[in-house]
Amino acid sequence: MRPKISIQNLYFTYSDETEALKNITIDIPENEVLVLFGPSRSGKSTLLRLLNRLSDLTENAKFQGAILFNDQDIFAPGVDVANLRRRVSMVFALPSPLPGSIQDNLTYGLKMAGIRDRALLEERVEDSLRQAALWDEVKDRLHHSAFALSGGQQQRLCIARSLALEPEVILLDNPTSGLDPISTSIVEDSLVELKQRYTIIMVPHSVQQMARVADRGAFLLDGELIEVDTPAALFTQPRDQRTEDYITGRFG
């Protein structure tokens, strides 16, 4: 089976000559939750941003290698970057609702994409909120301000906003970092359902979160991919001593 995303011999260097990623190679199949974990400045968020070309916003950076999405090079000339970002959607650590109502947040991107049919808009709103485990909490106040939601609800709204555009891949950059344990649990539970329809690549809040939600974990250290395996294998039989040292808290 072809991978959904194939990362091949990837290098990325910032303008100050900091090597953020060094020869990263990994295939990510469809409907997998892959968690990128490691200490601060290991390259996790940089790798995530490369997958939908948010890295384009970084001036004077150097890129080498290839990233294939459905066998197509996302950095090839002529790639529609806006379309790529709809299909490979990003949710950041801090919730960022748009001004306006809950419904406005969910229909904004759809209208920008040219969708005007009211019935279709309403269907997408409900479907995305259900997938993000938020529908039952907000269905009676869709026209209320998004800023009236709790932090956990705002984060799930941001996930729903991405899902409304029907992406194929969801990128999650530490999406539960500011949430309470109950909200974190709700988001984690929703990932189990979401992977039935999407490929999910995530930077976690902790190693323990990786163990709870991942099909596979990828350990990064100083820009290098040290090893990739199931959480069970990484916790009980890591192949590299550095993986064991990080997971057991000897550093990081």
mmCIF file of C-alpha atoms in Angstrom:
data_model
loop_
_atom_site.group_PDB
_atom_site.id
_atom_site.type_symbol
_atom_site.label_atom_id
_atom_site.label_comp_id
_atom_site.label_asym_id
_atom_site.label_seq_id
_atom_site.Cartn_x
_atom_site.Cartn_y
_atom_site.Cartn_z
ATOM 1 C CA MET A 1 0.000 0.000 0.000
ATOM 2 C CA ARG A 2 1.395 3.391 -0.944
ATOM 3 C CA PRO A 3 2.065 5.780 1.932
ATOM 4 C CA LYS A 4 -0.170 8.800 2.381
ATOM 5 C CA ILE A 5 2.942 10.887 3.008
ATOM 6 C CA SER A 6 6.498 9.868 2.182
ATOM 7 C CA ILE A 7 9.363 11.948 3.597
ATOM 8 C CA GLN A 8 12.634 11.240 1.835
ATOM 9 C CA ASN A 9 16.139 12.359 2.884
ATOM 10 C CA LEU A 10 14.801 15.611 4.302
ATOM 11 C CA TYR A 11 17.110 18.376 5.502
ATOM 12 C CA PHE A 12 16.045 21.831 6.721
ATOM 13 C CA THR A 13 18.371 24.618 7.817
ATOM 14 C CA TYR A 14 17.315 28.005 9.206
ATOM 15 C CA SER A 15 18.874 31.282 8.075
ATOM 16 C CA ASP A 16 21.228 31.305 11.083
ATOM 17 C CA GLU A 17 22.629 27.954 9.828
ATOM 18 C CA THR A 18 20.846 25.971 12.547
ATOM 19 C CA GLU A 19 20.245 22.469 11.189
ATOM 20 C CA ALA A 20 16.687 21.761 12.293
ATOM 21 C CA LEU A 21 16.270 18.479 10.383
ATOM 22 C CA LYS A 22 18.944 16.072 9.201
ATOM 23 C CA ASN A 23 18.234 13.326 6.676
ATOM 24 C CA ILE A 24 14.693 12.451 7.820
ATOM 25 C CA THR A 25 13.119 9.508 5.991
ATOM 26 C CA ILE A 26 9.765 8.015 6.991
ATOM 27 C CA ASP A 27 6.600 6.736 5.300
ATOM 28 C CA ILE A 28 3.230 7.507 6.898
ATOM 29 C CA PRO A 29 0.306 5.289 5.844
ATOM 30 C CA GLU A 30 -3.299 6.332 5.568
ATOM 31 C CA ASN A 31 -5.456 6.324 8.733
ATOM 32 C CA GLU A 32 -2.524 6.268 11.113
ATOM 33 C CA VAL A 33 -1.881 8.427 14.156
ATOM 34 C CA LEU A 34 1.837 9.174 14.035
ATOM 35 C CA VAL A 35 3.207 11.082 17.023
ATOM 36 C CA LEU A 36 6.469 13.029 16.716
ATOM 37 C CA PHE A 37 8.069 13.201 20.154
ATOM 38 C CA GLY A 38 11.350 14.364 21.627
ATOM 39 C CA PRO A 39 12.834 17.211 23.670
ATOM 40 C CA SER A 40 12.537 20.888 22.845
ATOM 41 C CA ARG A 41 14.345 21.958 19.646
ATOM 42 C CA SER A 42 14.468 18.423 18.294
ATOM 43 C CA GLY A 43 12.744 19.428 15.035
ATOM 44 C CA LYS A 44 9.197 18.203 15.689
ATOM 45 C CA SER A 45 7.302 21.414 14.904
ATOM 46 C CA THR A 46 9.632 22.233 12.006
ATOM 47 C CA LEU A 47 8.824 18.885 10.418
ATOM 48 C CA LEU A 48 5.110 19.400 10.980
ATOM 49 C CA ARG A 49 5.223 22.846 9.306
ATOM 50 C CA LEU A 50 7.041 21.432 6.279
ATOM 51 C CA LEU A 51 4.226 18.971 5.609
ATOM 52 C CA ASN A 52 1.849 21.699 4.426
ATOM 53 C CA ARG A 53 4.514 24.226 3.439
ATOM 54 C CA LEU A 54 4.040 26.646 6.300
ATOM 55 C CA SER A 55 7.825 26.548 6.155
ATOM 56 C CA ASP A 56 7.498 28.841 3.120
ATOM 57 C CA LEU A 57 6.940 31.665 5.617
ATOM 58 C CA THR A 58 10.468 31.196 7.029
ATOM 59 C CA GLU A 59 12.839 33.512 5.197
ATOM 60 C CA ASN A 60 16.224 32.376 3.874
ATOM 61 C CA ALA A 61 15.830 28.794 5.042
ATOM 62 C CA LYS A 62 17.418 25.951 3.071
ATOM 63 C CA PHE A 63 15.474 22.831 2.141
ATOM 64 C CA GLN A 64 16.719 19.572 0.658
ATOM 65 C CA GLY A 65 14.974 16.267 0.030
ATOM 66 C CA ALA A 66 11.391 15.430 -0.888
ATOM 67 C CA ILE A 67 7.955 15.200 0.696
ATOM 68 C CA LEU A 68 5.403 13.232 -1.320
ATOM 69 C CA PHE A 69 1.684 13.544 -0.621
ATOM 70 C CA ASN A 70 -0.309 10.919 -2.543
ATOM 71 C CA ASP A 71 2.886 10.339 -4.567
ATOM 72 C CA GLN A 72 3.102 14.015 -5.585
ATOM 73 C CA ASP A 73 6.026 16.232 -4.540
ATOM 74 C CA ILE A 74 4.516 19.084 -2.521
ATOM 75 C CA PHE A 75 7.470 21.347 -3.371
ATOM 76 C CA ALA A 76 7.232 20.783 -7.128
ATOM 77 C CA PRO A 77 6.737 23.856 -9.334
ATOM 78 C CA GLY A 78 3.085 24.683 -9.887
ATOM 79 C CA VAL A 79 1.761 23.128 -6.674
ATOM 80 C CA ASP A 80 -1.311 25.019 -5.426
ATOM 81 C CA VAL A 81 -0.187 25.745 -1.866
ATOM 82 C CA ALA A 82 -3.621 26.982 -0.730
ATOM 83 C CA ASN A 83 -5.183 23.731 -1.917
ATOM 84 C CA LEU A 84 -2.403 21.726 -0.238
ATOM 85 C CA ARG A 85 -3.138 23.454 3.076
ATOM 86 C CA ARG A 86 -6.826 22.602 2.773
ATOM 87 C CA ARG A 87 -5.959 18.946 2.199
ATOM 88 C CA VAL A 88 -3.180 18.864 4.833
ATOM 89 C CA SER A 89 -4.661 20.957 7.611
ATOM 90 C CA MET A 90 -2.860 22.381 10.657
ATOM 91 C CA VAL A 91 -4.145 22.971 14.205
ATOM 92 C CA PHE A 92 -1.825 24.877 16.518
ATOM 93 C CA ALA A 93 -1.118 24.642 20.248
ATOM 94 C CA LEU A 94 -3.069 27.766 21.208
ATOM 95 C CA PRO A 95 -6.756 27.890 20.202
ATOM 96 C CA SER A 96 -7.334 30.650 17.671
ATOM 97 C CA PRO A 97 -11.056 31.165 17.038
ATOM 98 C CA LEU A 98 -11.990 33.762 14.468
ATOM 99 C CA PRO A 99 -14.086 36.781 15.504
ATOM 100 C CA GLY A 100 -17.764 35.973 15.138
ATOM 101 C CA SER A 101 -20.028 33.099 15.991
ATOM 102 C CA ILE A 102 -19.297 29.388 16.269
ATOM 103 C CA GLN A 103 -21.018 28.879 12.925
ATOM 104 C CA ASP A 104 -19.066 31.737 11.326
ATOM 105 C CA ASN A 105 -15.836 30.017 12.337
ATOM 106 C CA LEU A 106 -16.860 26.815 10.604
ATOM 107 C CA THR A 107 -18.272 28.337 7.420
ATOM 108 C CA TYR A 108 -15.588 30.960 6.795
ATOM 109 C CA GLY A 109 -13.157 28.599 5.072
ATOM 110 C CA LEU A 110 -15.966 26.872 3.190
ATOM 111 C CA LYS A 111 -17.225 30.179 1.791
ATOM 112 C CA MET A 112 -13.675 31.168 0.871
ATOM 113 C CA ALA A 113 -13.517 27.889 -1.057
ATOM 114 C CA GLY A 114 -16.632 28.926 -2.991
ATOM 115 C CA ILE A 115 -19.293 26.903 -1.184
ATOM 116 C CA ARG A 116 -22.551 28.886 -0.906
ATOM 117 C CA ASP A 117 -25.252 26.204 -0.669
ATOM 118 C CA ARG A 118 -26.889 26.707 2.724
ATOM 119 C CA ALA A 119 -27.868 23.059 3.185
ATOM 120 C CA LEU A 120 -24.319 21.918 2.434
ATOM 121 C CA LEU A 121 -22.860 24.507 4.801
ATOM 122 C CA GLU A 122 -25.173 23.363 7.599
ATOM 123 C CA GLU A 123 -24.296 19.737 6.911
ATOM 124 C CA ARG A 124 -20.557 20.455 7.064
ATOM 125 C CA VAL A 125 -20.972 22.449 10.283
ATOM 126 C CA GLU A 126 -22.797 19.624 12.066
ATOM 127 C CA ASP A 127 -20.570 16.886 10.684
ATOM 128 C CA SER A 128 -17.330 18.644 11.665
ATOM 129 C CA LEU A 129 -18.601 19.474 15.155
ATOM 130 C CA ARG A 130 -19.675 15.866 15.686
ATOM 131 C CA GLN A 131 -16.254 14.604 14.592
ATOM 132 C CA ALA A 132 -14.586 17.015 17.028
ATOM 133 C CA ALA A 133 -16.875 15.819 19.863
ATOM 134 C CA LEU A 134 -18.371 19.305 20.257
ATOM 135 C CA TRP A 135 -21.809 19.133 18.639
ATOM 136 C CA ASP A 136 -23.790 18.177 21.733
ATOM 137 C CA GLU A 137 -22.227 21.028 23.694
ATOM 138 C CA VAL A 138 -22.850 23.829 21.181
ATOM 139 C CA LYS A 139 -25.715 22.780 18.889
ATOM 140 C CA ASP A 140 -28.136 25.179 20.616
ATOM 141 C CA ARG A 141 -25.786 28.185 20.474
ATOM 142 C CA LEU A 142 -24.181 28.105 17.058
ATOM 143 C CA HIS A 143 -24.795 31.833 16.677
ATOM 144 C CA HIS A 144 -23.067 32.723 19.949
ATOM 145 C CA SER A 145 -19.549 34.123 20.008
ATOM 146 C CA ALA A 146 -16.780 31.565 19.666
ATOM 147 C CA PHE A 147 -14.868 33.449 22.353
ATOM 148 C CA ALA A 148 -17.546 32.456 24.898
ATOM 149 C CA LEU A 149 -16.383 28.841 24.697
ATOM 150 C CA SER A 150 -13.995 27.350 27.228
ATOM 151 C CA GLY A 151 -10.368 26.745 26.249
ATOM 152 C CA GLY A 152 -10.994 23.072 25.576
ATOM 153 C CA GLN A 153 -14.066 23.854 23.512
ATOM 154 C CA GLN A 154 -12.181 26.489 21.537
ATOM 155 C CA GLN A 155 -9.483 23.953 20.692
ATOM 156 C CA ARG A 156 -12.071 21.434 19.537
ATOM 157 C CA LEU A 157 -13.704 24.209 17.498
ATOM 158 C CA CYS A 158 -10.367 24.820 15.771
ATOM 159 C CA ILE A 159 -10.144 21.094 15.011
ATOM 160 C CA ALA A 160 -13.704 21.179 13.679
ATOM 161 C CA ARG A 161 -12.850 24.227 11.539
ATOM 162 C CA SER A 162 -10.110 22.175 9.871
ATOM 163 C CA LEU A 163 -12.389 19.159 9.450
ATOM 164 C CA ALA A 164 -15.101 21.258 7.772
ATOM 165 C CA LEU A 165 -12.824 21.604 4.746
ATOM 166 C CA GLU A 166 -12.610 17.797 4.517
ATOM 167 C CA PRO A 167 -8.823 17.450 4.622
ATOM 168 C CA GLU A 168 -7.007 14.179 4.112
ATOM 169 C CA VAL A 169 -4.305 14.785 6.724
ATOM 170 C CA ILE A 170 -4.548 16.642 10.050
ATOM 171 C CA LEU A 171 -1.426 18.132 11.631
ATOM 172 C CA LEU A 172 -1.721 18.787 15.378
ATOM 173 C CA ASP A 173 1.015 20.829 17.050
ATOM 174 C CA ASN A 174 0.667 20.151 20.782
ATOM 175 C CA PRO A 175 -3.115 20.715 20.684
ATOM 176 C CA THR A 176 -3.720 19.957 24.373
ATOM 177 C CA SER A 177 -0.864 21.941 25.912
ATOM 178 C CA GLY A 178 -3.123 24.476 27.633
ATOM 179 C CA LEU A 179 -6.070 22.220 28.406
ATOM 180 C CA ASP A 180 -7.287 20.717 31.655
ATOM 181 C CA PRO A 181 -7.218 16.908 32.041
ATOM 182 C CA ILE A 182 -10.909 16.457 31.176
ATOM 183 C CA SER A 183 -10.659 18.516 27.984
ATOM 184 C CA THR A 184 -7.422 16.720 27.099
ATOM 185 C CA SER A 185 -9.154 13.359 27.490
ATOM 186 C CA ILE A 186 -12.023 14.446 25.226
ATOM 187 C CA VAL A 187 -9.595 15.568 22.505
ATOM 188 C CA GLU A 188 -7.595 12.343 22.790
ATOM 189 C CA ASP A 189 -10.741 10.221 22.581
ATOM 190 C CA SER A 190 -11.825 12.080 19.450
ATOM 191 C CA LEU A 191 -8.527 11.175 17.754
ATOM 192 C CA VAL A 192 -9.461 7.498 17.896
ATOM 193 C CA GLU A 193 -12.586 8.270 15.870
ATOM 194 C CA LEU A 194 -10.910 10.756 13.543
ATOM 195 C CA LYS A 195 -8.250 8.320 12.357
ATOM 196 C CA GLN A 196 -10.987 6.231 10.748
ATOM 197 C CA ARG A 197 -11.283 9.046 8.175
ATOM 198 C CA TYR A 198 -7.979 10.927 8.322
ATOM 199 C CA THR A 199 -4.249 10.502 8.674
ATOM 200 C CA ILE A 200 -3.110 12.329 11.828
ATOM 201 C CA ILE A 201 0.414 13.561 12.561
ATOM 202 C CA MET A 202 0.820 15.064 15.998
ATOM 203 C CA VAL A 203 3.330 16.629 18.354
ATOM 204 C CA PRO A 204 2.162 15.538 21.836
ATOM 205 C CA HIS A 205 2.028 17.275 25.185
ATOM 206 C CA SER A 206 4.025 14.459 26.800
ATOM 207 C CA VAL A 207 5.510 11.025 26.217
ATOM 208 C CA GLN A 208 2.529 9.606 28.120
ATOM 209 C CA GLN A 209 0.158 11.183 25.613
ATOM 210 C CA MET A 210 2.108 9.535 22.813
ATOM 211 C CA ALA A 211 1.532 6.191 24.518
ATOM 212 C CA ARG A 212 -2.218 6.867 24.788
ATOM 213 C CA VAL A 213 -3.004 8.011 21.248
ATOM 214 C CA ALA A 214 -0.306 6.871 18.796
ATOM 215 C CA ASP A 215 -0.278 3.953 16.406
ATOM 216 C CA ARG A 216 3.422 4.719 16.013
ATOM 217 C CA GLY A 217 5.800 7.140 17.677
ATOM 218 C CA ALA A 218 8.764 8.792 15.960
ATOM 219 C CA PHE A 219 11.545 9.925 18.302
ATOM 220 C CA LEU A 220 13.457 12.993 17.139
ATOM 221 C CA LEU A 221 16.619 14.310 18.772
ATOM 222 C CA ASP A 222 18.716 17.260 17.578
ATOM 223 C CA GLY A 223 17.028 17.140 14.186
ATOM 224 C CA GLU A 224 17.622 13.415 13.638
ATOM 225 C CA LEU A 225 15.025 10.658 13.467
ATOM 226 C CA ILE A 226 16.321 8.154 16.021
ATOM 227 C CA GLU A 227 13.686 5.450 15.699
ATOM 228 C CA VAL A 228 10.059 4.757 14.807
ATOM 229 C CA ASP A 229 7.924 2.044 16.372
ATOM 230 C CA THR A 230 4.729 1.289 18.248
ATOM 231 C CA PRO A 231 4.366 2.863 21.701
ATOM 232 C CA ALA A 232 4.577 -0.581 23.298
ATOM 233 C CA ALA A 233 7.897 -1.307 21.613
ATOM 234 C CA LEU A 234 9.297 2.149 22.338
ATOM 235 C CA PHE A 235 8.475 1.845 26.038
ATOM 236 C CA THR A 236 9.564 -1.750 26.559
ATOM 237 C CA GLN A 237 12.134 -2.569 23.860
ATOM 238 C CA PRO A 238 13.592 0.617 22.323
ATOM 239 C CA ARG A 239 16.331 -0.120 19.828
ATOM 240 C CA ASP A 240 18.388 2.968 20.689
ATOM 241 C CA GLN A 241 19.714 3.820 24.153
ATOM 242 C CA ARG A 242 18.869 7.500 23.601
ATOM 243 C CA THR A 243 15.200 6.599 23.188
ATOM 244 C CA GLU A 244 15.193 4.709 26.475
ATOM 245 C CA ASP A 245 17.011 7.547 28.226
ATOM 246 C CA TYR A 246 14.445 10.096 27.035
ATOM 247 C CA ILE A 247 11.368 7.990 27.769
ATOM 248 C CA THR A 248 12.622 7.154 31.273
ATOM 249 C CA GLY A 249 13.371 10.820 32.010
ATOM 250 C CA ARG A 250 17.158 10.727 32.078
ATOM 251 C CA PHE A 251 17.160 13.853 29.904
ATOM 252 C CA GLY A 252 14.709 16.207 28.169
#
